[in-house]
PDB file of C-alpha atoms in Angstrom:
ATOM      1  CA  UNK C   1      -5.613  -9.109 -20.771  1.00 84.00           C
ATOM      2  CA  UNK C   2      -3.534 -11.651 -18.836  1.00 84.00           C
ATOM      3  CA  UNK C   3      -0.762  -9.075 -18.363  1.00 89.00           C
ATOM      4  CA  UNK C   4      -3.196  -6.614 -16.781  1.00 89.00           C
ATOM      5  CA  UNK C   5      -4.763  -9.387 -14.690  1.00 87.00           C
ATOM      6  CA  UNK C   6      -1.330 -10.423 -13.395  1.00 89.00           C
ATOM      7  CA  UNK C   7      -0.507  -6.818 -12.493  1.00 87.00           C
ATOM      8  CA  UNK C   8      -3.779  -6.392 -10.593  1.00 87.00           C
ATOM      9  CA  UNK C   9      -3.341  -9.751  -8.834  1.00 84.00           C
ATOM     10  CA  UNK C  10      -0.001  -8.477  -7.529  1.00 84.00           C
ATOM     11  CA  UNK C  11      -1.687  -5.417  -6.033  1.00 79.00           C
ATOM     12  CA  UNK C  12      -4.841  -7.029  -4.617  1.00 75.00           C
ATOM     13  CA  UNK C  13      -4.715  -9.681  -1.907  1.00 69.00           C
ATOM     14  CA  UNK C  14      -6.959 -12.709  -2.219  1.00 70.00           C
ATOM     15  CA  UNK C  15      -7.527 -12.554  -5.989  1.00 77.00           C
ATOM     16  CA  UNK C  16      -5.917 -14.851  -8.556  1.00 84.00           C
ATOM     17  CA  UNK C  17      -4.822 -13.793 -12.005  1.00 88.00           C
ATOM     18  CA  UNK C  18      -7.409 -16.157 -13.511  1.00 90.00           C
ATOM     19  CA  UNK C  19     -10.296 -14.655 -11.510  1.00 86.00           C
ATOM     20  CA  UNK C  20      -9.267 -11.112 -12.399  1.00 87.00           C
ATOM     21  CA  UNK C  21      -8.800 -12.065 -16.052  1.00 91.00           C
ATOM     22  CA  UNK C  22     -12.364 -13.419 -16.105  1.00 89.00           C
ATOM     23  CA  UNK C  23     -13.717 -10.179 -14.613  1.00 88.00           C
ATOM     24  CA  UNK C  24     -11.780  -8.120 -17.155  1.00 92.00           C
ATOM     25  CA  UNK C  25     -13.103 -10.270 -20.000  1.00 93.00           C
ATOM     26  CA  UNK C  26     -16.684  -9.793 -18.767  1.00 92.00           C
ATOM     27  CA  UNK C  27     -16.259  -6.000 -18.821  1.00 91.00           C
ATOM     28  CA  UNK C  28     -14.735  -6.050 -22.318  1.00 93.00           C
ATOM     29  CA  UNK C  29     -17.584  -8.257 -23.604  1.00 94.00           C
ATOM     30  CA  UNK C  30     -20.008  -5.705 -22.112  1.00 94.00           C
ATOM     31  CA  UNK C  31     -18.409  -3.090 -24.380  1.00 94.00           C
ATOM     32  CA  UNK C  32     -15.725  -1.441 -22.221  1.00 92.00           C
ATOM     33  CA  UNK C  33     -12.289  -0.779 -23.632  1.00 91.00           C
ATOM     34  CA  UNK C  34      -9.392  -2.426 -21.782  1.00 91.00           C
ATOM     35  CA  UNK C  35      -8.329   0.683 -19.839  1.00 91.00           C
ATOM     36  CA  UNK C  36     -11.848   1.297 -18.517  1.00 92.00           C
ATOM     37  CA  UNK C  37     -12.225  -2.404 -17.693  1.00 91.00           C
ATOM     38  CA  UNK C  38      -8.967  -2.404 -15.697  1.00 91.00           C
ATOM     39  CA  UNK C  39      -9.944   0.718 -13.747  1.00 90.00           C
ATOM     40  CA  UNK C  40     -13.460  -0.587 -13.036  1.00 86.00           C
ATOM     41  CA  UNK C  41     -12.306  -4.039 -11.916  1.00 86.00           C
ATOM     42  CA  UNK C  42      -9.529  -2.562  -9.775  1.00 86.00           C
ATOM     43  CA  UNK C  43     -11.932  -0.173  -8.039  1.00 78.00           C
ATOM     44  CA  UNK C  44     -14.487  -2.948  -7.453  1.00 76.00           C
ATOM     45  CA  UNK C  45     -11.951  -5.376  -5.991  1.00 76.00           C
ATOM     46  CA  UNK C  46      -9.929  -2.814  -4.035  1.00 73.00           C
ATOM     47  CA  UNK C  47     -12.954  -1.928  -1.918  1.00 65.00           C
ATOM     48  CA  UNK C  48     -14.437  -5.426  -1.747  1.00 65.00           C
ATOM     49  CA  UNK C  49     -14.682  -7.835   1.187  1.00 65.00           C
ATOM     50  CA  UNK C  50     -11.329  -8.812   2.690  1.00 71.00           C
ATOM     51  CA  UNK C  51      -9.460  -5.794   1.304  1.00 79.00           C
ATOM     52  CA  UNK C  52      -8.072  -3.046   3.516  1.00 88.00           C
ATOM     53  CA  UNK C  53      -9.791   0.033   2.130  1.00 88.00           C
ATOM     54  CA  UNK C  54      -8.867   3.712   2.415  1.00 92.00           C
ATOM     55  CA  UNK C  55     -10.606   5.374   5.355  1.00 95.00           C
ATOM     56  CA  UNK C  56     -12.047   7.956   2.971  1.00 94.00           C
ATOM     57  CA  UNK C  57     -13.898   5.143   1.147  1.00 91.00           C
ATOM     58  CA  UNK C  58     -15.614   3.638   4.206  1.00 94.00           C
ATOM     59  CA  UNK C  59     -18.880   5.540   3.892  1.00 92.00           C
ATOM     60  CA  UNK C  60     -19.408   4.667   0.220  1.00 89.00           C
ATOM     61  CA  UNK C  61     -18.648   0.932   0.477  1.00 85.00           C
ATOM     62  CA  UNK C  62     -21.782  -1.244   0.454  1.00 83.00           C
ATOM     63  CA  UNK C  63     -20.560  -3.577   3.190  1.00 85.00           C
ATOM     64  CA  UNK C  64     -21.626  -3.680   6.846  1.00 90.00           C
ATOM     65  CA  UNK C  65     -18.112  -4.620   7.978  1.00 92.00           C
ATOM     66  CA  UNK C  66     -14.894  -3.210   6.526  1.00 92.00           C
ATOM     67  CA  UNK C  67     -11.130  -3.548   6.993  1.00 93.00           C
ATOM     68  CA  UNK C  68      -9.147  -0.335   7.520  1.00 96.00           C
ATOM     69  CA  UNK C  69      -5.717   0.763   8.693  1.00 95.00           C
ATOM     70  CA  UNK C  70      -4.239   4.021   9.801  1.00 97.00           C
ATOM     71  CA  UNK C  71      -2.718   5.982  12.649  1.00 98.00           C
ATOM     72  CA  UNK C  72      -4.557   6.653  15.903  1.00 98.00           C
ATOM     73  CA  UNK C  73      -4.508  10.453  15.941  1.00 98.00           C
ATOM     74  CA  UNK C  74      -6.751  11.299  18.915  1.00 97.00           C
ATOM     75  CA  UNK C  75      -8.261   9.460  21.878  1.00 98.00           C
ATOM     76  CA  UNK C  76     -11.072  10.885  24.025  1.00 96.00           C
ATOM     77  CA  UNK C  77     -12.437   9.999  27.403  1.00 96.00           C
ATOM     78  CA  UNK C  78     -15.354   7.576  26.841  1.00 95.00           C
ATOM     79  CA  UNK C  79     -18.810   9.004  27.567  1.00 93.00           C
ATOM     80  CA  UNK C  80     -20.117   5.686  28.900  1.00 95.00           C
ATOM     81  CA  UNK C  81     -18.833   2.841  31.064  1.00 95.00           C
ATOM     82  CA  UNK C  82     -19.797   0.494  28.201  1.00 95.00           C
ATOM     83  CA  UNK C  83     -17.098   2.062  25.986  1.00 96.00           C
ATOM     84  CA  UNK C  84     -13.463   1.027  26.368  1.00 96.00           C
ATOM     85  CA  UNK C  85     -11.956   3.567  23.943  1.00 97.00           C
ATOM     86  CA  UNK C  86     -13.070   6.189  21.464  1.00 98.00           C
ATOM     87  CA  UNK C  87     -10.909   8.148  19.057  1.00 98.00           C
ATOM     88  CA  UNK C  88      -9.935   8.976  15.496  1.00 98.00           C
ATOM     89  CA  UNK C  89      -8.093   6.757  13.042  1.00 98.00           C
ATOM     90  CA  UNK C  90      -6.655   8.443   9.958  1.00 97.00           C
ATOM     91  CA  UNK C  91      -4.777   7.738   6.759  1.00 97.00           C
ATOM     92  CA  UNK C  92      -3.908   9.857   3.724  1.00 96.00           C
ATOM     93  CA  UNK C  93      -7.519   9.642   2.452  1.00 95.00           C
ATOM     94  CA  UNK C  94      -9.354  10.803   5.576  1.00 96.00           C
ATOM     95  CA  UNK C  95     -10.191  10.084   9.184  1.00 97.00           C
ATOM     96  CA  UNK C  96     -12.946   8.233  10.978  1.00 98.00           C
ATOM     97  CA  UNK C  97     -14.212   7.967  14.536  1.00 98.00           C
ATOM     98  CA  UNK C  98     -13.870   4.524  16.109  1.00 98.00           C
ATOM     99  CA  UNK C  99     -15.484   3.135  19.242  1.00 97.00           C
ATOM    100  CA  UNK C 100     -14.195   0.048  21.059  1.00 97.00           C
ATOM    101  CA  UNK C 101     -16.873  -1.420  23.310  1.00 95.00           C
ATOM    102  CA  UNK C 102     -15.906  -2.961  26.673  1.00 94.00           C
ATOM    103  CA  UNK C 103     -17.589  -6.260  25.773  1.00 94.00           C
ATOM    104  CA  UNK C 104     -15.640  -6.523  22.504  1.00 94.00           C
ATOM    105  CA  UNK C 105     -12.455  -7.524  24.349  1.00 94.00           C
ATOM    106  CA  UNK C 106     -10.257  -5.529  21.978  1.00 95.00           C
ATOM    107  CA  UNK C 107      -6.734  -4.427  22.952  1.00 96.00           C
ATOM    108  CA  UNK C 108      -6.192  -0.783  23.857  1.00 96.00           C
ATOM    109  CA  UNK C 109      -4.519   1.463  21.291  1.00 97.00           C
ATOM    110  CA  UNK C 110      -2.424   4.576  21.898  1.00 97.00           C
ATOM    111  CA  UNK C 111      -2.147   7.850  20.059  1.00 98.00           C
ATOM    112  CA  UNK C 112       0.466   7.635  17.307  1.00 97.00           C
ATOM    113  CA  UNK C 113       0.141   3.868  16.874  1.00 97.00           C
ATOM    114  CA  UNK C 114      -0.426   2.493  13.389  1.00 97.00           C
ATOM    115  CA  UNK C 115      -3.050  -0.256  13.409  1.00 97.00           C
ATOM    116  CA  UNK C 116      -5.054  -2.459  11.069  1.00 96.00           C
ATOM    117  CA  UNK C 117      -8.658  -3.125  12.099  1.00 96.00           C
ATOM    118  CA  UNK C 118     -10.382  -6.030  10.350  1.00 93.00           C
ATOM    119  CA  UNK C 119     -14.178  -6.487  10.436  1.00 92.00           C
ATOM    120  CA  UNK C 120     -15.123  -3.189  12.062  1.00 95.00           C
ATOM    121  CA  UNK C 121     -18.854  -2.472  11.928  1.00 96.00           C
ATOM    122  CA  UNK C 122     -19.993   0.673  10.118  1.00 95.00           C
ATOM    123  CA  UNK C 123     -22.397   2.982  11.961  1.00 95.00           C
ATOM    124  CA  UNK C 124     -24.135   6.217  11.028  1.00 93.00           C
ATOM    125  CA  UNK C 125     -24.941   8.942  13.565  1.00 89.00           C
ATOM    126  CA  UNK C 126     -26.190  12.424  12.682  1.00 90.00           C
ATOM    127  CA  UNK C 127     -25.169  11.907   9.060  1.00 91.00           C
ATOM    128  CA  UNK C 128     -21.579  10.863   9.840  1.00 94.00           C
ATOM    129  CA  UNK C 129     -20.055   7.463   9.341  1.00 96.00           C
ATOM    130  CA  UNK C 130     -18.036   5.852  12.133  1.00 97.00           C
ATOM    131  CA  UNK C 131     -16.858   2.342  12.969  1.00 98.00           C
ATOM    132  CA  UNK C 132     -17.247   0.118  16.010  1.00 97.00           C
ATOM    133  CA  UNK C 133     -14.843  -2.554  17.194  1.00 97.00           C
ATOM    134  CA  UNK C 134     -16.902  -5.635  18.049  1.00 94.00           C
ATOM    135  CA  UNK C 135     -16.086  -9.139  19.223  1.00 93.00           C
ATOM    136  CA  UNK C 136     -15.519 -10.076  15.552  1.00 92.00           C
ATOM    137  CA  UNK C 137     -12.948  -7.309  14.996  1.00 95.00           C
ATOM    138  CA  UNK C 138      -9.245  -8.183  14.797  1.00 95.00           C
ATOM    139  CA  UNK C 139      -6.766  -5.431  15.685  1.00 96.00           C
ATOM    140  CA  UNK C 140      -3.158  -5.711  14.465  1.00 95.00           C
ATOM    141  CA  UNK C 141      -0.382  -3.351  15.489  1.00 96.00           C
ATOM    142  CA  UNK C 142       1.820  -2.420  12.531  1.00 92.00           C
ATOM    143  CA  UNK C 143       5.339  -2.146  13.914  1.00 79.00           C
ATOM    144  CA  UNK C 144       7.708   0.495  12.668  1.00 60.00           C
ATOM    145  CA  UNK C 145       5.039   2.250  10.608  1.00 49.00           C
ATOM    146  CA  UNK C 146       3.858   5.003  12.901  1.00 47.00           C
ATOM    147  CA  UNK C 147       5.012   7.574  15.404  1.00 45.00           C
ATOM    148  CA  UNK C 148       6.425   6.352  18.696  1.00 39.00           C
TER     149      UNK C 148
END
């Protein structure tokens, strides 16, 4: 159990081996075999608060704010003066529309840039999930990891 916990702790930021070992033990006590416990705990923690999640997982995560990263693939002209930028961010799991509001004070991004967006707010419009950059959002530019 400790070996699996150590492996998961190496893959997941913000979680200690001891905390993961406790979660694994709880699943095993509930009747799961070790493999199922490892998969379940990994999935739960990978998409939990503070973890950068795959864009394709955004709509199914039960959090209001999420952390994502990807490449800015398209930017459009904003439809309102209240919007600074609007575009698509994508990774290997999917793509999602993002909106940066003027009042959020977020830096501008360019097509082809690879960025990490922490604490973006999830929104739903006409059955589609999107994210908004707010004053709480932190944008990081990931150097050397995207197109120039």
